[in-house]
């Protein structure tokens, strides 16, 4: 991750540790971001959102969205089987 300009930490902006290893399958991961909270709104959130999702073995997601190309060396298979939580609408 490379920024175009210097970023000064503040109460609203903090650095995050990024790891070069992936979490283990069947563990819980936390996703954070300022994405949409209402489907189709395309407005984003002014408040940092977070959601906990289960990390699944890669083969579990192979047939999910079959037309979407997947690269398990840089992507994670995660989600909520009930469909109540996701990274699109936190």
PDB file of C-alpha atoms in Angstrom:
ATOM      1  CA  UNK A   1       0.000   0.000   0.000  1.00  0.00           C
ATOM      2  CA  UNK A   2       1.593   3.255  -1.093  1.00  0.00           C
ATOM      3  CA  UNK A   3       0.071   6.680  -0.487  1.00  0.00           C
ATOM      4  CA  UNK A   4       0.553   9.598  -2.851  1.00  0.00           C
ATOM      5  CA  UNK A   5       1.287  11.990   0.004  1.00  0.00           C
ATOM      6  CA  UNK A   6       2.289  11.980   3.669  1.00  0.00           C
ATOM      7  CA  UNK A   7      -0.445  11.002   6.102  1.00  0.00           C
ATOM      8  CA  UNK A   8      -0.341  12.418   9.634  1.00  0.00           C
ATOM      9  CA  UNK A   9      -1.984  10.216  12.285  1.00  0.00           C
ATOM     10  CA  UNK A  10      -4.759  11.852  14.326  1.00  0.00           C
ATOM     11  CA  UNK A  11      -7.791  10.855  16.404  1.00  0.00           C
ATOM     12  CA  UNK A  12      -9.621  10.180  13.140  1.00  0.00           C
ATOM     13  CA  UNK A  13      -6.722   8.605  11.194  1.00  0.00           C
ATOM     14  CA  UNK A  14      -4.600   5.742  12.493  1.00  0.00           C
ATOM     15  CA  UNK A  15      -2.218   3.295  10.878  1.00  0.00           C
ATOM     16  CA  UNK A  16      -3.152  -0.360  10.551  1.00  0.00           C
ATOM     17  CA  UNK A  17      -0.777  -3.305  10.659  1.00  0.00           C
ATOM     18  CA  UNK A  18      -0.898  -5.314   7.458  1.00  0.00           C
ATOM     19  CA  UNK A  19       0.321  -8.893   7.571  1.00  0.00           C
ATOM     20  CA  UNK A  20       1.884 -10.974   4.829  1.00  0.00           C
ATOM     21  CA  UNK A  21       0.127 -14.110   6.103  1.00  0.00           C
ATOM     22  CA  UNK A  22      -3.492 -15.157   5.717  1.00  0.00           C
ATOM     23  CA  UNK A  23      -5.754 -16.118   8.645  1.00  0.00           C
ATOM     24  CA  UNK A  24      -6.579 -19.765   9.155  1.00  0.00           C
ATOM     25  CA  UNK A  25      -9.802 -21.274   7.795  1.00  0.00           C
ATOM     26  CA  UNK A  26     -12.708 -21.429  10.248  1.00  0.00           C
ATOM     27  CA  UNK A  27     -11.415 -18.437  12.192  1.00  0.00           C
ATOM     28  CA  UNK A  28     -13.070 -15.017  12.459  1.00  0.00           C
ATOM     29  CA  UNK A  29     -11.806 -11.967  10.616  1.00  0.00           C
ATOM     30  CA  UNK A  30     -12.813  -8.335  11.054  1.00  0.00           C
ATOM     31  CA  UNK A  31     -13.427  -6.175   7.979  1.00  0.00           C
ATOM     32  CA  UNK A  32     -13.459  -2.378   8.314  1.00  0.00           C
ATOM     33  CA  UNK A  33     -14.235   0.438   5.886  1.00  0.00           C
ATOM     34  CA  UNK A  34     -16.334   3.421   4.934  1.00  0.00           C
ATOM     35  CA  UNK A  35     -18.484   1.611   2.355  1.00  0.00           C
ATOM     36  CA  UNK A  36     -22.206   1.742   1.690  1.00  0.00           C
ATOM     37  CA  UNK A  37     -24.576   0.779   4.489  1.00  0.00           C
ATOM     38  CA  UNK A  38     -27.667   0.756   2.253  1.00  0.00           C
ATOM     39  CA  UNK A  39     -27.753  -1.464  -0.873  1.00  0.00           C
ATOM     40  CA  UNK A  40     -27.439   0.607  -4.044  1.00  0.00           C
ATOM     41  CA  UNK A  41     -26.987   3.932  -2.238  1.00  0.00           C
ATOM     42  CA  UNK A  42     -23.396   4.481  -3.453  1.00  0.00           C
ATOM     43  CA  UNK A  43     -22.899   7.140  -0.785  1.00  0.00           C
ATOM     44  CA  UNK A  44     -20.555   5.458   1.672  1.00  0.00           C
ATOM     45  CA  UNK A  45     -20.508   6.017   5.392  1.00  0.00           C
ATOM     46  CA  UNK A  46     -18.991   8.918   7.298  1.00  0.00           C
ATOM     47  CA  UNK A  47     -18.490   6.552  10.249  1.00  0.00           C
ATOM     48  CA  UNK A  48     -15.973   3.710  10.083  1.00  0.00           C
ATOM     49  CA  UNK A  49     -17.930   0.443   9.892  1.00  0.00           C
ATOM     50  CA  UNK A  50     -16.807  -3.035  10.921  1.00  0.00           C
ATOM     51  CA  UNK A  51     -18.151  -6.538  10.590  1.00  0.00           C
ATOM     52  CA  UNK A  52     -16.865  -9.918  11.780  1.00  0.00           C
ATOM     53  CA  UNK A  53     -16.968 -12.664   9.159  1.00  0.00           C
ATOM     54  CA  UNK A  54     -15.949 -16.323   9.164  1.00  0.00           C
ATOM     55  CA  UNK A  55     -12.895 -17.236   7.082  1.00  0.00           C
ATOM     56  CA  UNK A  56     -13.668 -20.385   5.057  1.00  0.00           C
ATOM     57  CA  UNK A  57     -11.376 -22.796   3.190  1.00  0.00           C
ATOM     58  CA  UNK A  58     -10.803 -21.566  -0.386  1.00  0.00           C
ATOM     59  CA  UNK A  59     -12.572 -24.546  -1.938  1.00  0.00           C
ATOM     60  CA  UNK A  60     -15.737 -23.553  -0.038  1.00  0.00           C
ATOM     61  CA  UNK A  61     -16.043 -20.399  -2.200  1.00  0.00           C
ATOM     62  CA  UNK A  62     -14.947 -21.844  -5.539  1.00  0.00           C
ATOM     63  CA  UNK A  63     -18.528 -22.001  -6.888  1.00  0.00           C
ATOM     64  CA  UNK A  64     -19.700 -18.715  -5.356  1.00  0.00           C
ATOM     65  CA  UNK A  65     -20.225 -16.119  -8.124  1.00  0.00           C
ATOM     66  CA  UNK A  66     -18.935 -18.541 -10.776  1.00  0.00           C
ATOM     67  CA  UNK A  67     -18.376 -15.788 -13.369  1.00  0.00           C
ATOM     68  CA  UNK A  68     -16.036 -13.899 -11.022  1.00  0.00           C
ATOM     69  CA  UNK A  69     -12.360 -14.833 -11.359  1.00  0.00           C
ATOM     70  CA  UNK A  70     -10.720 -15.839  -8.087  1.00  0.00           C
ATOM     71  CA  UNK A  71      -7.079 -15.876  -7.020  1.00  0.00           C
ATOM     72  CA  UNK A  72      -6.725 -17.573  -3.637  1.00  0.00           C
ATOM     73  CA  UNK A  73      -3.108 -16.432  -3.310  1.00  0.00           C
ATOM     74  CA  UNK A  74      -4.348 -12.845  -2.772  1.00  0.00           C
ATOM     75  CA  UNK A  75      -8.029 -13.265  -1.831  1.00  0.00           C
ATOM     76  CA  UNK A  76      -9.859 -14.685   1.170  1.00  0.00           C
ATOM     77  CA  UNK A  77     -12.977 -16.806   1.206  1.00  0.00           C
ATOM     78  CA  UNK A  78     -15.154 -15.291   3.930  1.00  0.00           C
ATOM     79  CA  UNK A  79     -18.728 -14.445   4.736  1.00  0.00           C
ATOM     80  CA  UNK A  80     -21.808 -15.070   6.810  1.00  0.00           C
ATOM     81  CA  UNK A  81     -23.868 -18.089   5.760  1.00  0.00           C
ATOM     82  CA  UNK A  82     -27.102 -16.489   6.991  1.00  0.00           C
ATOM     83  CA  UNK A  83     -26.525 -13.592   4.561  1.00  0.00           C
ATOM     84  CA  UNK A  84     -27.090 -11.033   7.322  1.00  0.00           C
ATOM     85  CA  UNK A  85     -23.588  -9.499   7.141  1.00  0.00           C
ATOM     86  CA  UNK A  86     -21.142  -8.826   4.317  1.00  0.00           C
ATOM     87  CA  UNK A  87     -18.484  -6.401   3.118  1.00  0.00           C
ATOM     88  CA  UNK A  88     -20.900  -4.529   0.860  1.00  0.00           C
ATOM     89  CA  UNK A  89     -23.367  -3.385   3.493  1.00  0.00           C
ATOM     90  CA  UNK A  90     -21.385  -4.173   6.692  1.00  0.00           C
TER      91      UNK A  90
END
